[in-house]
Short mmCIF file of C-alpha atoms in Angstrom, two decimals:
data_model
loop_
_atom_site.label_atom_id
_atom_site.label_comp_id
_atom_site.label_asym_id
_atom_site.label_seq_id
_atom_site.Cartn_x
_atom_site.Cartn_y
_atom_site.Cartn_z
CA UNK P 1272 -14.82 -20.57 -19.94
CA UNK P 1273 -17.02 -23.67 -19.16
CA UNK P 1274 -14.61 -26.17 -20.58
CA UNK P 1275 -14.15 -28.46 -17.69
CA UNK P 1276 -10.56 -28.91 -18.65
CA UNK P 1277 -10.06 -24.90 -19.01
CA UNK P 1278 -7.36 -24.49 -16.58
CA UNK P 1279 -4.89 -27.16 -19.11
CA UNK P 1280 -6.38 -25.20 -22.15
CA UNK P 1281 -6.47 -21.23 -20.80
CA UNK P 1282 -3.37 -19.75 -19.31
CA UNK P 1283 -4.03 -21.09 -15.40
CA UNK P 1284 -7.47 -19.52 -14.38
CA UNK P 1285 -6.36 -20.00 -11.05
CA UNK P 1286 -3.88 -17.31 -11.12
CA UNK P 1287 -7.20 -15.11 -11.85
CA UNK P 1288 -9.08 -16.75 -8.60
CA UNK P 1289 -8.34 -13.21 -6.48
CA UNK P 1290 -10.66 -10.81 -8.89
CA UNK P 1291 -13.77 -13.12 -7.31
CA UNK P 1292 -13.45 -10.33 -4.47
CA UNK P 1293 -14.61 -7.79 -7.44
CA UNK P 1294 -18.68 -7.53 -6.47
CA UNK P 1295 -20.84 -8.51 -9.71
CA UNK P 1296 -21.54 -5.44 -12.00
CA UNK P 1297 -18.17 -3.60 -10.87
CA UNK P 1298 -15.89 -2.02 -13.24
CA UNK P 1299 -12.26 -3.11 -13.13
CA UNK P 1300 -9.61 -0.52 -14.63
CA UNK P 1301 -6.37 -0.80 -16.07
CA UNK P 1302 -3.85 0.71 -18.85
CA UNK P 1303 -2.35 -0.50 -21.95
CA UNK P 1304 0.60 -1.14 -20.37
CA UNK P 1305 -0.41 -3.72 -17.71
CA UNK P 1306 -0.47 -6.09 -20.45
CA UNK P 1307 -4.17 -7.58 -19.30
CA UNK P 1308 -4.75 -9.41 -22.55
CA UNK P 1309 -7.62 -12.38 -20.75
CA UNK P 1310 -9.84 -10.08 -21.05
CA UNK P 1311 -12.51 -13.14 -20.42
CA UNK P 1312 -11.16 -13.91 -17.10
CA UNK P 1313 -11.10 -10.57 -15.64
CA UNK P 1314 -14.88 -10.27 -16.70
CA UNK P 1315 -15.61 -13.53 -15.10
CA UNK P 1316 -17.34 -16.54 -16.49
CA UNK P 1317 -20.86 -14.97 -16.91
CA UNK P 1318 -19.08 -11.53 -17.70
CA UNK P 1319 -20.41 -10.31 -14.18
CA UNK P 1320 -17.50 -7.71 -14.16
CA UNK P 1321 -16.51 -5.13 -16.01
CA UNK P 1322 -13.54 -3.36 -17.79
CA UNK P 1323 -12.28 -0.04 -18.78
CA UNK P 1324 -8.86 0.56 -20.55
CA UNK P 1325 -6.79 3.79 -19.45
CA UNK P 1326 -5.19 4.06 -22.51
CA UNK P 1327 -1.44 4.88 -21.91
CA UNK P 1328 -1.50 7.43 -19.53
CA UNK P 1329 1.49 10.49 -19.91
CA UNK P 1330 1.82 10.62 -15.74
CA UNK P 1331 0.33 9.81 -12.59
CA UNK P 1332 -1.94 13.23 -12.94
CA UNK P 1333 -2.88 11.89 -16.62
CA UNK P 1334 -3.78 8.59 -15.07
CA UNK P 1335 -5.69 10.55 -11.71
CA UNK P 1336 -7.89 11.99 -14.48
CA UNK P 1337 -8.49 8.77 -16.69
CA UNK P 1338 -9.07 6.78 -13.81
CA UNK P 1339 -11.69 9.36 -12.46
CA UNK P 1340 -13.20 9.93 -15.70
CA UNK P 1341 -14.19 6.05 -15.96
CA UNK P 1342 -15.95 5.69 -13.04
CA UNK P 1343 -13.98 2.46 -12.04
CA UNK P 1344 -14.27 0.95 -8.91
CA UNK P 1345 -10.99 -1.19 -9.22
CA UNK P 1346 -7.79 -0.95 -10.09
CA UNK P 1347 -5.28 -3.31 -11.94
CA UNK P 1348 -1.88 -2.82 -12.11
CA UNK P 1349 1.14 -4.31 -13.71
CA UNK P 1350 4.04 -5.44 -12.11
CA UNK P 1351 7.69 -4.74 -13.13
CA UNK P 1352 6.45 -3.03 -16.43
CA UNK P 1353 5.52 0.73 -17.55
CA UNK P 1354 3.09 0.59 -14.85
CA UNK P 1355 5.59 1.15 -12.27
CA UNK P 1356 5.60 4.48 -11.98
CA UNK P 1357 1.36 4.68 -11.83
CA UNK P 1358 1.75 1.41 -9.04
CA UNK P 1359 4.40 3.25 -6.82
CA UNK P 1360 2.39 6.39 -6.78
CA UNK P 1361 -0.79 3.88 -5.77
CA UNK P 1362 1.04 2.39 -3.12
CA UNK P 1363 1.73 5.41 -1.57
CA UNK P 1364 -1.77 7.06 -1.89
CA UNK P 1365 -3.46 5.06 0.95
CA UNK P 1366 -6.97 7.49 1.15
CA UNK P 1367 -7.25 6.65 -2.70
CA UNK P 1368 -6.39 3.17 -2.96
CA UNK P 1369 -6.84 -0.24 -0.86
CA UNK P 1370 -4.97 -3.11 -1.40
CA UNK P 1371 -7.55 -5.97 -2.23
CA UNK P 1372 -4.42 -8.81 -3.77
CA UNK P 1373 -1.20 -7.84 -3.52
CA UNK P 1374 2.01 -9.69 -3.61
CA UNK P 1375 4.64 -10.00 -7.10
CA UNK P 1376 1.56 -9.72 -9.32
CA UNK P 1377 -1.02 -11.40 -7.50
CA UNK P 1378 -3.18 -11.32 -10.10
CA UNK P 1379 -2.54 -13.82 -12.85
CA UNK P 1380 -0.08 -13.85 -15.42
CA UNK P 1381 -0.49 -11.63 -18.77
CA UNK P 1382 1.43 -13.08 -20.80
CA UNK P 1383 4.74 -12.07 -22.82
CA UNK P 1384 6.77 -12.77 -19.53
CA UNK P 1385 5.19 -9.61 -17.85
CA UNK P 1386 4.73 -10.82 -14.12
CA UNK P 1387 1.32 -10.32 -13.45
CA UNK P 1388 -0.46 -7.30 -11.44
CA UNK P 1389 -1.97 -6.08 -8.16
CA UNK P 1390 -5.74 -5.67 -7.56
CA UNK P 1391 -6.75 -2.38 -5.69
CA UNK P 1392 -10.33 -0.89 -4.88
CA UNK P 1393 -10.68 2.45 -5.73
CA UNK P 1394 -12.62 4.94 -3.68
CA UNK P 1395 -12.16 7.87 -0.68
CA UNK P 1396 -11.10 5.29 2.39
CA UNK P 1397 -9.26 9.20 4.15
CA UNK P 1398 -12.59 9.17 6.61
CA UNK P 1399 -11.75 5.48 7.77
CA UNK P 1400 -7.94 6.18 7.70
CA UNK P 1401 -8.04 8.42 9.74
CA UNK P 1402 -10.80 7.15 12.20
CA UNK P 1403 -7.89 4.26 12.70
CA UNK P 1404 -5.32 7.04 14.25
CA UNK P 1405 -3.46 4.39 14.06
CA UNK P 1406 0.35 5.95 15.18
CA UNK P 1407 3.36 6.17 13.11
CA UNK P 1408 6.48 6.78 14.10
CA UNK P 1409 9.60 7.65 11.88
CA UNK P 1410 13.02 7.83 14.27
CA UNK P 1411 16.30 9.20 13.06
CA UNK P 1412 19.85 9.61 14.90
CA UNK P 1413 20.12 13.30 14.56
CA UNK P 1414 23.84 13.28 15.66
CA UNK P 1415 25.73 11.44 18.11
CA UNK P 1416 24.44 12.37 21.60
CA UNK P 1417 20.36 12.77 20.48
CA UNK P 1418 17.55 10.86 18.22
CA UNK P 1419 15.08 12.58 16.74
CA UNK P 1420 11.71 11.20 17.21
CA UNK P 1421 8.37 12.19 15.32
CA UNK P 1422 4.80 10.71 15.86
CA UNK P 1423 1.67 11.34 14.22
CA UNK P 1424 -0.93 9.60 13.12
CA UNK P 1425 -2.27 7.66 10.00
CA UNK P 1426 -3.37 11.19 8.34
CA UNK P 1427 -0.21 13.05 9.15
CA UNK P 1428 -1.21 14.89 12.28
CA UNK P 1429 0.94 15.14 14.96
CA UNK P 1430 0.22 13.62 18.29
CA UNK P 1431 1.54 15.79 21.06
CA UNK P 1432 2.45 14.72 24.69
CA UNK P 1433 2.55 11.61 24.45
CA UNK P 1434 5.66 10.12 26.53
CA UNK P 1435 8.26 8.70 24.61
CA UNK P 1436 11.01 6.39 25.72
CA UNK P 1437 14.40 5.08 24.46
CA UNK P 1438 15.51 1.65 25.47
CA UNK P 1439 18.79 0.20 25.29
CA UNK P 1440 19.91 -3.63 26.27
CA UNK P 1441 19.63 -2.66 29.99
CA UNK P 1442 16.60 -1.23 29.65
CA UNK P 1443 15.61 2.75 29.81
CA UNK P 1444 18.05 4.89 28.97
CA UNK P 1445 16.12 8.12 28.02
CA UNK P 1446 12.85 9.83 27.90
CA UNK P 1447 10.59 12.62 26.58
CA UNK P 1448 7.56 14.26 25.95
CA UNK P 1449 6.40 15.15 22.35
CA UNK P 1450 5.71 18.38 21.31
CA UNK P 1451 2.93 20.48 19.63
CA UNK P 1452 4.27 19.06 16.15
CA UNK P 1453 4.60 15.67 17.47
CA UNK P 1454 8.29 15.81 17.69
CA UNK P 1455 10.84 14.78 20.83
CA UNK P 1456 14.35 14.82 20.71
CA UNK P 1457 15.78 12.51 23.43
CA UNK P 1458 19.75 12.46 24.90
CA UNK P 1459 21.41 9.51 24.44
CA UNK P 1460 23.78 8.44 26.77
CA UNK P 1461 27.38 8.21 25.72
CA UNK P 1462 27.60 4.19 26.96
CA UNK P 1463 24.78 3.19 24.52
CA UNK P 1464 26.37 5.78 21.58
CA UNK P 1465 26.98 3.07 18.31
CA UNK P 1466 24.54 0.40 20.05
CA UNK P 1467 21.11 -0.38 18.66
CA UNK P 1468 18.44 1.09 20.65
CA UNK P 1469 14.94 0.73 20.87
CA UNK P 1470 11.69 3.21 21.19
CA UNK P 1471 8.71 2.90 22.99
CA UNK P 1472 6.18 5.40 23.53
CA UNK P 1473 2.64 5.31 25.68
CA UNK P 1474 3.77 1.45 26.87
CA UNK P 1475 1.96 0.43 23.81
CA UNK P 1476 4.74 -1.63 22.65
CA UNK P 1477 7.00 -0.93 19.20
CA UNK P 1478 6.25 0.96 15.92
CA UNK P 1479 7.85 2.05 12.95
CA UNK P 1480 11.34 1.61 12.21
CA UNK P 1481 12.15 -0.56 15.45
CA UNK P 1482 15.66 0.14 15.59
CA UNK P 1483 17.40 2.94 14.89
CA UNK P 1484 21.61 2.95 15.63
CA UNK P 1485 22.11 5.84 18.10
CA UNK P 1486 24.52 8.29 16.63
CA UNK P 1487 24.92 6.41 13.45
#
């Protein structure tokens, strides 16, 4: 590790650079299957991390329970491997897990033509997710005359009155209020019917999908 020419003689410790946002004395995480066979560089130099293997977990429960059971603080996981599964179930478990490198294996290279993995902190982030209430808004053509709109916030609940409005290339063409359950349908008019249409909604500009075909 202190060979000054380690980067020509290790597989490219720079590919490894990310896991310096690990704190000293953490515990990094992973499975059998994300293929993490530098053990040396995940640990660091002076070993100031440290590791846990999974195992090879049955399912994302099985994995929920290993992971748990460790007391790991971060998370790697293979990319375009067995960890799939385990990285799309991550992914979609913001409150549990927050993205610390990301991007087609971020995290160095393993080896064996696996293409590296993605570097998560592990923790309960729900109380600061949902402090955000930061709005999202999923929009759907519901038939030809009408789009369905529905906005809530980051945890799921729905935010209600809040004045929506459809835009079409000349500008407003309909408008509503959403409901209790966060929901507004609004009419479209039959000369914007098969045109791509915009929506807009407390004049704080565009979210979510920001087109949606009306009546397509």
């Amino acid at each position: 590790m202190r060979d000054p020419d380690r980067d020509r003689r290790i597989l490219p410790t720079a590919a490894y650079a990310g896991l310096d946002r690990v704190p000293d004395g953490r515990t990094i995480a992973f499975t059998d299957f994300t293929r993490a066979d530098f053990l040396h560089l995940i640990m660091g130099e002076h070993g100031q991390r440290r590791i846990t293997n999974l195992g090879e977990p049955h399912d994302v429960a099985d994995f929920t329970r290993r992971l748990r059971a460790s007391g790991a603080q971060y998370l790697l996981l293979g990319v375009g491997n067995a960890d799939r599964d385990l990285l799309l179930a991550v992914l979609g478990d913001r409150g549990h897990y927050r993205p610390v490198v990301r991007g087609n294996g971020g995290i160095g290279w393993f080896g064996g033509g696996f293409g590296g993995a993605e570097l998560f902190e592990v923790g309960d982030f729900t109380r600061e997710l949902c402090a955000n209430r930061e709005p999202v808004l999923a929009v759907t053509a519901r038939d030809a005359g009408t789009a369905a709109v529905v906005l809530r916030d980051a945890c799921g609940a729905p935010l209600f009155e809040v004045d929506v409005v459809l835009l079409g290339a000349d500008g407003e063409v309909a408008r509503a209020l959403t409901g209790a359950r966060g929901e507004a349908v609004l009419r479209v008019p039959d000369r914007v019917v098969g045109q791509p249409v915009r929506v807009r909604f407390a004049g704080d500009g565009y979210y979510g999908p920001a087109e949606v075909t009306a009546g397509g």
